PDB file of C-alpha atoms in Angstrom:
ATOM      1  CA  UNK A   1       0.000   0.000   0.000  1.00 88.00           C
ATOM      2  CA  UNK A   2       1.169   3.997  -0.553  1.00 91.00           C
ATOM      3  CA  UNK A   3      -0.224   6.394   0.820  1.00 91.00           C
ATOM      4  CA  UNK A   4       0.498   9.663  -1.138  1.00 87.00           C
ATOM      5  CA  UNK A   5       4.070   9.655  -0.225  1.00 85.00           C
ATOM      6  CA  UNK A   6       4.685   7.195   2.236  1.00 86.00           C
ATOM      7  CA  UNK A   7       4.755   3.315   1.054  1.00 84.00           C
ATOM      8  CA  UNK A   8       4.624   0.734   3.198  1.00 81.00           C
ATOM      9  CA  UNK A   9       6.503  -2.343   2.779  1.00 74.00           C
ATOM     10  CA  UNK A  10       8.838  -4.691   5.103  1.00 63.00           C
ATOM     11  CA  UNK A  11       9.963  -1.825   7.071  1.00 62.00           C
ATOM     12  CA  UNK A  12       6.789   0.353   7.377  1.00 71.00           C
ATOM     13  CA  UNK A  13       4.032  -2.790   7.545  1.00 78.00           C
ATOM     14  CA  UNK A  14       0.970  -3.078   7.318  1.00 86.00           C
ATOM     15  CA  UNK A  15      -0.847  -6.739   8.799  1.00 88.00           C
ATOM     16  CA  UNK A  16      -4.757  -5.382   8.092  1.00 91.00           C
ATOM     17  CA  UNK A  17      -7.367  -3.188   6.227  1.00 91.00           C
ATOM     18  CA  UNK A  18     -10.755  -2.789   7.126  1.00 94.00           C
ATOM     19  CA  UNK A  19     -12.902  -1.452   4.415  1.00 94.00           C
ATOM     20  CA  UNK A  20     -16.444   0.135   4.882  1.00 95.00           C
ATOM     21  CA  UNK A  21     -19.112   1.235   1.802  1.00 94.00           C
ATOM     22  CA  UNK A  22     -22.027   3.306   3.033  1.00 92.00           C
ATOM     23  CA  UNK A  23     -25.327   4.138   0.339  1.00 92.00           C
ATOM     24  CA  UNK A  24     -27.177   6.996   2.229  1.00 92.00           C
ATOM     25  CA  UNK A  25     -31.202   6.665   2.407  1.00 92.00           C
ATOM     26  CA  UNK A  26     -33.387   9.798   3.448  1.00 93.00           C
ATOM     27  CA  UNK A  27     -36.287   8.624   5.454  1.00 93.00           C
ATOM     28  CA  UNK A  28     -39.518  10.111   4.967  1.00 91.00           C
ATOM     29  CA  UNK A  29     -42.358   9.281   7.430  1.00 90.00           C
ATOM     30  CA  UNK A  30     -45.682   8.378   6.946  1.00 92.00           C
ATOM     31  CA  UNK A  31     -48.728   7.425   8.834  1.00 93.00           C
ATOM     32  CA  UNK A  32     -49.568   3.770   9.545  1.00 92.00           C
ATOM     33  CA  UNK A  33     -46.845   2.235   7.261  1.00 92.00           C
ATOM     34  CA  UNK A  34     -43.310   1.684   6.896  1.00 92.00           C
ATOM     35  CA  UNK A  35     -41.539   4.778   5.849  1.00 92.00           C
ATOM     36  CA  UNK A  36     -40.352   4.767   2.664  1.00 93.00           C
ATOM     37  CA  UNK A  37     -36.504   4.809   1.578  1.00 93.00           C
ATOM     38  CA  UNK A  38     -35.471   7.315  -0.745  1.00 93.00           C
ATOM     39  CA  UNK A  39     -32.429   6.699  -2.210  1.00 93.00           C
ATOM     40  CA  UNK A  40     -29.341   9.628  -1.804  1.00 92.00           C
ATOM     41  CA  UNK A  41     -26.346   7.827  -3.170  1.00 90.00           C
ATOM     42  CA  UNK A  42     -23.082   6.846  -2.363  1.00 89.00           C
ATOM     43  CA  UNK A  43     -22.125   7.821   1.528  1.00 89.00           C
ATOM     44  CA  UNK A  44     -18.705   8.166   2.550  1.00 91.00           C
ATOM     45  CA  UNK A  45     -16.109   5.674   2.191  1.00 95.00           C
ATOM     46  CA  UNK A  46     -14.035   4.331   4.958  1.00 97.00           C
ATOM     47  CA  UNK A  47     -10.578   2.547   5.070  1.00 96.00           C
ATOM     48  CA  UNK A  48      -8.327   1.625   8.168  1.00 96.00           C
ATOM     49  CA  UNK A  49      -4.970   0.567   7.635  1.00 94.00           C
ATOM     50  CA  UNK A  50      -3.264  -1.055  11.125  1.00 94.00           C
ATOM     51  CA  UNK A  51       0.354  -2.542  11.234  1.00 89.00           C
ATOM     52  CA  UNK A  52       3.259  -1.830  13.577  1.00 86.00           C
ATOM     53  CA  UNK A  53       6.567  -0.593  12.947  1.00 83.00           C
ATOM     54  CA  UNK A  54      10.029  -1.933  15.122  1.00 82.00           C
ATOM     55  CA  UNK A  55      12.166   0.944  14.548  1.00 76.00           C
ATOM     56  CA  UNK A  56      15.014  -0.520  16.342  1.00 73.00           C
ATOM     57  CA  UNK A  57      15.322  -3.129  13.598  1.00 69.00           C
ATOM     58  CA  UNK A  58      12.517  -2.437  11.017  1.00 63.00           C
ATOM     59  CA  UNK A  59      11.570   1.177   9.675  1.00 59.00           C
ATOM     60  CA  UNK A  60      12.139   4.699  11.413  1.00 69.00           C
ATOM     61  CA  UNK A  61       9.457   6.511  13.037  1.00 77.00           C
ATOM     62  CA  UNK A  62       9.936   9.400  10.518  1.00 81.00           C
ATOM     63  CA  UNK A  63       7.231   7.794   8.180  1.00 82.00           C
ATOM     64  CA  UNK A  64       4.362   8.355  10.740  1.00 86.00           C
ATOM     65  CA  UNK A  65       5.455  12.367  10.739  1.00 87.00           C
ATOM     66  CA  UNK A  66       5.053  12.339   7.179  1.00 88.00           C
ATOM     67  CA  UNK A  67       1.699  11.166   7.486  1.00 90.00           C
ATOM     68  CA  UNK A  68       0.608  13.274  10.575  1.00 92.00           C
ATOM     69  CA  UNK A  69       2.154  16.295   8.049  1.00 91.00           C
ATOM     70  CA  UNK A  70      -0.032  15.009   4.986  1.00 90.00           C
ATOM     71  CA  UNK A  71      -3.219  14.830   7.538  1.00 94.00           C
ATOM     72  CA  UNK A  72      -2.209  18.169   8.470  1.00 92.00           C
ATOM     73  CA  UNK A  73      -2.466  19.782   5.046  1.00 88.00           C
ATOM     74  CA  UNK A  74      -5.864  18.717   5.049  1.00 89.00           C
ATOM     75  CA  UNK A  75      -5.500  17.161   1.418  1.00 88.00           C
ATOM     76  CA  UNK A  76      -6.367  13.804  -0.082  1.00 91.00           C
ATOM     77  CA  UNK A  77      -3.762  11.548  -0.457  1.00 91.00           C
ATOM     78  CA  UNK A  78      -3.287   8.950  -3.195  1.00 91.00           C
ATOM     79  CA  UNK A  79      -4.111   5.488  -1.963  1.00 93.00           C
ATOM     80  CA  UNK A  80      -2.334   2.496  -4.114  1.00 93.00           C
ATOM     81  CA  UNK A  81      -2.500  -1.113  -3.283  1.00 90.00           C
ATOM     82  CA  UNK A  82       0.671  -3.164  -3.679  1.00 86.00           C
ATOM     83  CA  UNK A  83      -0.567  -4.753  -6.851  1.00 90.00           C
ATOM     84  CA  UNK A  84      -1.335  -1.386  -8.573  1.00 91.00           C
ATOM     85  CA  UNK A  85      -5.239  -0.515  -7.803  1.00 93.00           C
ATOM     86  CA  UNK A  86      -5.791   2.625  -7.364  1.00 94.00           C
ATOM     87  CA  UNK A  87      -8.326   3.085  -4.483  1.00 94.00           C
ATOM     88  CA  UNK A  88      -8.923   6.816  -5.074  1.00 92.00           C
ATOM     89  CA  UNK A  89      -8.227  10.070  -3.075  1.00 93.00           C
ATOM     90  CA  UNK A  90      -8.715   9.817   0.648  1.00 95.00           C
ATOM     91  CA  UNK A  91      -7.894  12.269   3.476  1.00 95.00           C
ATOM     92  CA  UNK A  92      -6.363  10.855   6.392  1.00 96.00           C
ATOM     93  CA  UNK A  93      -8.816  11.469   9.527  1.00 97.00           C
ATOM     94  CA  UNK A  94      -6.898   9.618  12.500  1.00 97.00           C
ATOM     95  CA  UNK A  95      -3.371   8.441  13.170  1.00 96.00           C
ATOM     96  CA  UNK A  96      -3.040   6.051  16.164  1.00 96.00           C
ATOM     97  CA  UNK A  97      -0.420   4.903  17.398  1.00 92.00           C
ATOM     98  CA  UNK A  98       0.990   2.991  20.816  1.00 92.00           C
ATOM     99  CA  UNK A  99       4.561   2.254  21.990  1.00 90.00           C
ATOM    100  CA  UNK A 100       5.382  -0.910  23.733  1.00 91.00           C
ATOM    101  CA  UNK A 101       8.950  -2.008  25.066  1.00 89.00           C
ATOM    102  CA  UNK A 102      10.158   1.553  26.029  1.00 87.00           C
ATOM    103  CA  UNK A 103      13.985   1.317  25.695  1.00 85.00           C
ATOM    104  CA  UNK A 104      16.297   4.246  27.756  1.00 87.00           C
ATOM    105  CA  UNK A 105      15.518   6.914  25.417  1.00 84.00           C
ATOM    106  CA  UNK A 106      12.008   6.172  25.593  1.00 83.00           C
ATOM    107  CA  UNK A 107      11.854   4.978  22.028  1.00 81.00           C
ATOM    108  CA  UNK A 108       8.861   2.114  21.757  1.00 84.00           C
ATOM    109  CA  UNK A 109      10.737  -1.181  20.490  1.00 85.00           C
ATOM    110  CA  UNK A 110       7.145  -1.880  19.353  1.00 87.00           C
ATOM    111  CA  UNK A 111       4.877   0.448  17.368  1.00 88.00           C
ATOM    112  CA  UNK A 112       1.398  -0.597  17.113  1.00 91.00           C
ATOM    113  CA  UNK A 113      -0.567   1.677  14.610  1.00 92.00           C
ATOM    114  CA  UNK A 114      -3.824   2.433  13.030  1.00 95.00           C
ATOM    115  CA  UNK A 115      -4.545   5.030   9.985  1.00 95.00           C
ATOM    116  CA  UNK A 116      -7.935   6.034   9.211  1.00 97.00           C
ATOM    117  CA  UNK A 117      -8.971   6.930   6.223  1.00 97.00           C
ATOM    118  CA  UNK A 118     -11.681   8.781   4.397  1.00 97.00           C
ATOM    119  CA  UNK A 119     -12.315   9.037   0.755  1.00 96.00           C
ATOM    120  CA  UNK A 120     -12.637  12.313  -0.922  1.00 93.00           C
ATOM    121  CA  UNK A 121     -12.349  14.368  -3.923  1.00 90.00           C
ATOM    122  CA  UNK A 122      -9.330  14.567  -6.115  1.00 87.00           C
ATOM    123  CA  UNK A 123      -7.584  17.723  -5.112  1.00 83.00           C
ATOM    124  CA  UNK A 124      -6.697  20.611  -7.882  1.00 80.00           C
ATOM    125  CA  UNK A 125      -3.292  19.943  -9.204  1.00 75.00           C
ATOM    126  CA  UNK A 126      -1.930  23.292  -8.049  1.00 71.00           C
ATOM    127  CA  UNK A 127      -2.795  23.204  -4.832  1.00 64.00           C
ATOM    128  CA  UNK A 128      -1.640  19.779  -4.670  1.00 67.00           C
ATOM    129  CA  UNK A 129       2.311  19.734  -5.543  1.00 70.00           C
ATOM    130  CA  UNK A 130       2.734  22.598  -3.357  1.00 64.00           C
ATOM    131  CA  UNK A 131       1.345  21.033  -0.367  1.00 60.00           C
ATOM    132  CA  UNK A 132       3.209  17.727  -0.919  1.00 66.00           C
ATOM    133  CA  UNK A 133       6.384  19.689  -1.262  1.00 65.00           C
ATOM    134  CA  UNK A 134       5.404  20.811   2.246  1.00 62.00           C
ATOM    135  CA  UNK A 135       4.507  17.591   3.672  1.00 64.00           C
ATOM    136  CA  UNK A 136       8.052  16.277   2.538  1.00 63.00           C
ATOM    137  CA  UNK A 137      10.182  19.301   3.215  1.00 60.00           C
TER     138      UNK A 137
END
């Protein structure tokens, strides 16, 4: 999976996604029946990533600032399976994470996270490239 510009592999893993489609109904109440359903399309889309990082031995916590800075901008990000699909634009709503296995520095040996997701519009490309220069920089 990549997430705008942070990919996740051996280092940075990822061990689940949880994905949830919503269709939106307006309700519309009548008297002595069911109320009917009237149909308002596609709700929003949900995704949460989870994995842990060991940054003693496998990736660097630097990758989860990254991410906070791309939640930050407040712009979609670019979500790409490992096998190419494109998912779509999604802003990231909540990063999660928990340190186990504090060493001296109070580093977590363990790093238990979970990224939630929210899909959204494709930004303008403007707008874009200058906040992902800022989200690297």
């Amino acid at each position: 999976m990549q997430i705008g510009p942070v990919a996740f592999d051996l280092r940075f893993n990822l061990d689940g996604l949880t994905r949830e489609t919503l269709r939106d109904y307006a309700e519309k109440p009548v008297v002595g029946a069911m109320p009917p359903l009237e149909d308002m399309g596609d709700g929003v889309e949900r995704m949460a990533l989870a994995g842990r990082l060991v940054p003693q031995k496998l990736g660097r916590l630097s990758s989860l600032d990254v991410l906070r800075n791309a939640q930050a901008s407040g712009l979609p990000q670019l979500l790409v399976r490992g096998d190419g699909r494109v998912f779509g634009w999604y802003v990231i709503v909540r990063i999660s994470d928990g340190h186990s296995y504090l060493d001296a520095r109070g580093v977590g040996q363990m790093v238990d996270m979970t990224i939630d997701l929210a899909k959204a519009a494709q930004p303008g490309a403007e707008g874009y490239f200058s906040a992902l220069w800022s989200i690297l920089s």
